[in-house]
Amino acid sequence: MMLTRPGITALAAALILVFALPGLALAQVEITDDPLTPAAVVALPNDSDGETILMQGEAIGESLRADDGHRWVNLLGDDVAVGVYMTAADAEKISSYGRHGSFGDSVRVIGVLNRWCPEHAGEFDIHATEVVIVSEGLERENPIQPWKAIVGIILAVVGFVEYQVFRHLRERRPN
Amino acid sequence: MWIRVRLADIRIILHFVGLFVIGIGLAMLLPLATAIGYSEWDAALDYILGAGFAFAVGAALVLTQTREVKLSHSHALVLTALGWLAASAAAAVPLAASGHYGSYLDALFDALSGLTTSGLTLSQDLDHMAYSHNMWRHLLHLIGGQGIVVAALSLAVGLRGGAFSLYLAEGRDERILPNVVYTTRFIWFVTAVYVVIGTVILFGVNTYMGMEPQRGILHAFWISIAAYDTGGFAPQSMNAMYYKSYMFELVSVFLMVAGTMNFNLHAQVWRGDRRELWRNMETRVLAFNILLLAALTAVGFAASQTFSDPGAAVNKGAFHILSAHTGTGHQTVYPSQWLGDFGGPALAAVMLAMAAGGAASSTAGGIKALRLGVTLKSIVHQVKQSLAPASAVITTRYHHLGERFLTPEMTTTAAIVIVMYAVTYISGGLIGAAYGYGAGEAMFESISAAANVGLTAGITSPDMPTGLKIVYMFQMWIGRLEFIAALTLFAQFVLAFRPSKGRWAS
C-alpha cells in the first residue's frame, strides 16, 4: 500500500501526538520548578491520577518498610500529609523526621501521582522518580512556661484544702 | 407528673459532678507520667495546670453537698448529662494549653469528641504533638468508651444508691452480672483483654514496619484503644493512612468489631456459650448490614471508575463500612475524596452504615442493631397480624441473650430512639447546608457527629464556623447519651422556671 503525502503528514502528526507530547509533558516537570504542597496535591481534580507532579513537604514520623528496596515516607505541608513510595537509597538521604522535638527535612520529589494506586491497595500515593533534600530538619522549640506549673500547683493546693474541709464537715454530720 | 428541681437536688448533682471532675484530674497523672518519661517538659506543665484546675473546681463542687445522700433516678439522668459536659470541660484544659488548638472551644471540641468516642478533631499540627498529649487524647477514648459513669462506678466512687440508674442513664441496656459494680468491672476486664492483645500485635507490626520500639509501643497502644473503643483518633494527621500496612488494617478491623459487640455478648461467649454469637439477633443484623453496605460501596467505587483493581475496591469498601458501622472513624482515604472521587452509592452506603451504628451496650454509637432488629421484627409482626384472622393471637420472638417475645413497649422505645436519631441527623445536615456546605457533605458530617463515628468529608477543621462547631458538639453529646438523659436535663431546666407543687423523688 502506498501512502500519499497527506497520509504521511497525518501519520507523522499522530505519531507526535502519541509519543512526543506525553514526553514533553514529563519533561515539563523539573526539580527546580515551583513545587506543590501536599495539601495542594490532595486538592487536585480526580483526572490528575497518573500525572507526573513535583511536590515538596516536611518528612514526618519515620520511613516505613514498603517492600524489598522501597520505603514509605510521609511528607507534610499545610497540615496535610501524602505518602511517597521511594527507593530505600532515596529514603536514606533523609536525616530528620518531624516530631514533637524536631522539624523534619524538607524533601522535594518528582513522581507519578496515584489517587487510587493499583499497586498499593488503592492508596493515594506518589511513586517518586527523583528525590532531593532541600533543607535539613531543625530542632523544634517547645518553650517551657513556668506560670502553668505555678498556677497548677496553687490550684491543686486549693483543691486539697477544699477536700479536707469536705471530709471534716462530713465527719461532723454524716447524714 | 412533672417534678420540679429544688436547690437540694442541684447540690446533690453538683457534688457528684465534682467527683467526676476530680476523677478526670486523677486520670491526667498518666499523660503527666508520659511527659516526664519522654522528657516533654513543656507538655508536663500542661498536665500540672490541668490536674490542678480539675482538683480545685472538682473539690469546690463536691463541697456543695456535705451529707451522705442517695441518688434518685432523676438525679442519675441529670448527673449523667451534666457529668459528660463537666468532664469534657476539665479534660480540655491541658489540650487548650498545648498550643495545638486555636481556642479553648476547639480543645473542648476534641475533649468531647474523645470522651464520646467520636473521633472528629480540630487539632492543629498533630504530627508534631507531644506523646503525652496524644496519650491524653486516646485515654479520653478509653474513659469515655466504657462511659465516665461506668468508670466511676467501677471504682465505686462515693456513690451510695442509684448506681443502676446511673448505669442505665448512660445508654446501657442491662447489667451483665447481678451487681452493677461487678458489671462495670467486667466491662473494664473485657476492654483490657482486647487492648492488650491489640497492643502486642500492633507493636510487632509497627516494629516490623520500621518504627523505633518506644514509638511503636505507644502507637500500638493508642490505635488499639481508638479501634476497640470505636473512637477514631490517631496520633498522625493521616489517621490510618499513615501506617501503609495490611496487617495494621486487619488488626484494627478485629478490634473495631470486638468493640462494637454488646458487652453482654462478650460475657456469654466468655462463659463458654459461643453459639450465642451466631444466634443473637444483633450479630445477624450487623453482619447482614455490613455485607450489604460493603457490597454497595464496592459497586459505588466501581461505578466511579476509580479502582482498576477489584480487590482494592473491596478492601477499601469493607474497611470503611466496618469503620463507619462500628462507629470508629478510622479512614484510609482523604476527606475530599468521598465527594470528589467516589461520590454516589459509596458515599450513601457509608452514611447509612454510620447512621445504623453498632450493638447496644457497647462502645459504639448510632441507632444500634438491636433497635433496627426490633423494628424490622415489629414490621413483620404487623404484616402477620394484618393477614391473620381477627381472633388469632400473633406472637413474635427473637433471640438476644435468650429467647424473648416482642412487646409493644420495645417496639415503641426502639421507634422513638430511631426517630430522634433521624431528626438529629437531618437537623445537623440542614444546619451545615445553611452554613453554605454542600448537602452531601453536610449530611455526612452531621451523621458522623451524632452517631459518634468520626469519619469526615472535610467540613470539620479549625476554620469551620464557630456555630457549626457547637452544633457538632451538641450532636456528639446527645448522640452518646441516646437522648433521654439530655432531654431530662432540658426538661428540668425549663421546669426550674415554672411554678410546681412537687419535688424530686429520692
XYZ file of C-alpha atoms in Angstrom, chain A residues 42-46 49 58 60-66 71-72 74-76 79-84 98-104 115-118 120-125 140 142-153 155-156 158-160 162-163 165-166 169-171 173-175, chain B residues 15 19 22 40-43 45-46 48-49 52-53 55-60 62-63 65-69 97-98 100 123-131 160 206 208-212 215 236-238 241-244 246 249 305-309 312 315-316 332 334 336-337 340-342:
140
model
C -4.717 16.235 47.550
C -6.909 19.070 46.231
C -6.040 18.319 42.572
C -9.019 17.172 40.456
C -9.512 13.441 40.077
C -4.428 10.450 38.533
C 8.404 18.016 55.549
C 7.344 13.258 59.316
C 7.425 10.339 61.725
C 9.799 7.834 60.173
C 10.291 5.940 56.939
C 8.245 2.741 56.863
C 9.007 -0.552 55.132
C 7.252 -0.914 51.775
C 10.262 2.700 51.772
C 7.274 4.896 52.504
C 5.059 10.737 54.515
C 5.524 14.384 53.521
C 3.596 17.140 55.326
C -1.448 20.338 57.721
C -1.938 17.586 55.114
C 0.477 14.698 54.554
C 0.897 12.458 51.497
C 2.693 9.107 51.346
C 5.622 8.845 48.932
C 9.169 15.804 62.040
C 8.063 15.003 65.599
C 7.382 16.901 68.808
C 11.024 17.841 69.280
C 12.085 18.295 65.671
C 11.154 19.528 62.232
C 11.889 17.003 59.510
C -5.117 8.756 43.528
C -6.080 5.079 43.875
C -2.832 3.207 43.409
C -3.316 -0.168 41.658
C -0.808 -0.461 46.774
C -4.391 -1.469 47.569
C -5.937 1.728 46.236
C -3.819 4.098 48.366
C -3.458 7.766 47.455
C 0.295 7.934 46.900
C 11.709 22.335 67.297
C 8.883 23.873 72.752
C 9.117 26.734 75.229
C 8.587 25.944 78.901
C 6.064 28.279 80.522
C 6.617 28.181 84.312
C 3.353 30.037 85.070
C 1.462 26.856 84.186
C 3.225 24.921 86.941
C 2.775 27.741 89.469
C -0.947 28.142 88.772
C -1.444 24.355 88.622
C 0.245 23.758 91.988
C -4.966 25.183 92.300
C -4.040 21.678 93.449
C -6.705 24.848 96.926
C -8.396 21.608 95.844
C -6.671 19.654 98.626
C -11.365 22.131 99.896
C -11.437 18.353 100.090
C -12.941 20.818 104.575
C -15.430 18.482 102.913
C -17.865 18.559 107.505
C -18.985 15.060 106.518
C -17.479 13.550 109.666
C -22.740 15.440 110.156
C -22.712 12.255 108.057
C -26.483 12.216 107.396
C -21.498 17.121 94.359
C -16.356 13.757 91.844
C -11.693 15.087 90.273
C 8.423 16.530 77.320
C 8.763 19.210 79.993
C 6.608 21.778 78.202
C 3.727 19.313 77.971
C 3.339 21.652 82.744
C 0.075 21.494 80.758
C 0.086 20.068 86.158
C -2.127 23.019 85.191
C -4.700 21.453 89.458
C -7.715 23.037 87.765
C -8.865 19.262 91.649
C -9.774 22.833 92.646
C -13.024 23.030 90.669
C -13.983 19.417 91.404
C -13.431 19.763 95.153
C -15.402 23.046 95.208
C -18.006 18.319 95.994
C -18.344 20.823 98.874
C -23.210 18.652 99.457
C -21.518 17.504 102.646
C -24.096 14.982 103.882
C -24.285 11.448 102.501
C -27.154 11.213 100.026
C -2.698 24.892 76.959
C -0.785 22.681 74.499
C -2.244 22.716 69.245
C -6.263 19.787 66.468
C -3.572 21.631 64.563
C -0.125 20.364 63.638
C -0.960 16.929 65.019
C 2.214 15.440 63.521
C 4.328 17.480 65.969
C 2.142 16.869 69.007
C 3.811 15.575 72.187
C 3.385 11.899 73.103
C -24.454 5.460 97.642
C 4.970 -1.321 63.858
C 8.477 -4.707 61.509
C 7.464 -1.615 59.537
C 10.449 0.273 60.932
C 9.228 2.242 63.958
C 11.525 2.616 66.946
C 7.386 4.902 69.457
C -0.836 11.315 62.977
C -2.858 13.677 60.780
C -3.103 10.973 58.091
C -3.352 6.094 56.098
C -0.063 6.758 57.882
C 0.718 3.096 58.547
C 0.608 1.628 54.984
C -2.495 -4.633 55.502
C -5.849 -2.713 58.894
C -14.236 4.173 37.731
C -11.536 4.825 40.264
C -10.041 1.494 41.336
C -8.700 -0.611 38.479
C -8.072 -3.472 40.923
C -8.571 -2.828 46.230
C -10.717 -3.858 50.592
C -11.322 -0.106 50.804
C -7.626 5.386 54.673
C -8.665 11.770 52.257
C -12.174 15.347 49.999
C -12.105 12.026 48.126
C -14.573 14.392 44.757
C -13.527 10.882 43.732
C -16.094 8.360 44.934
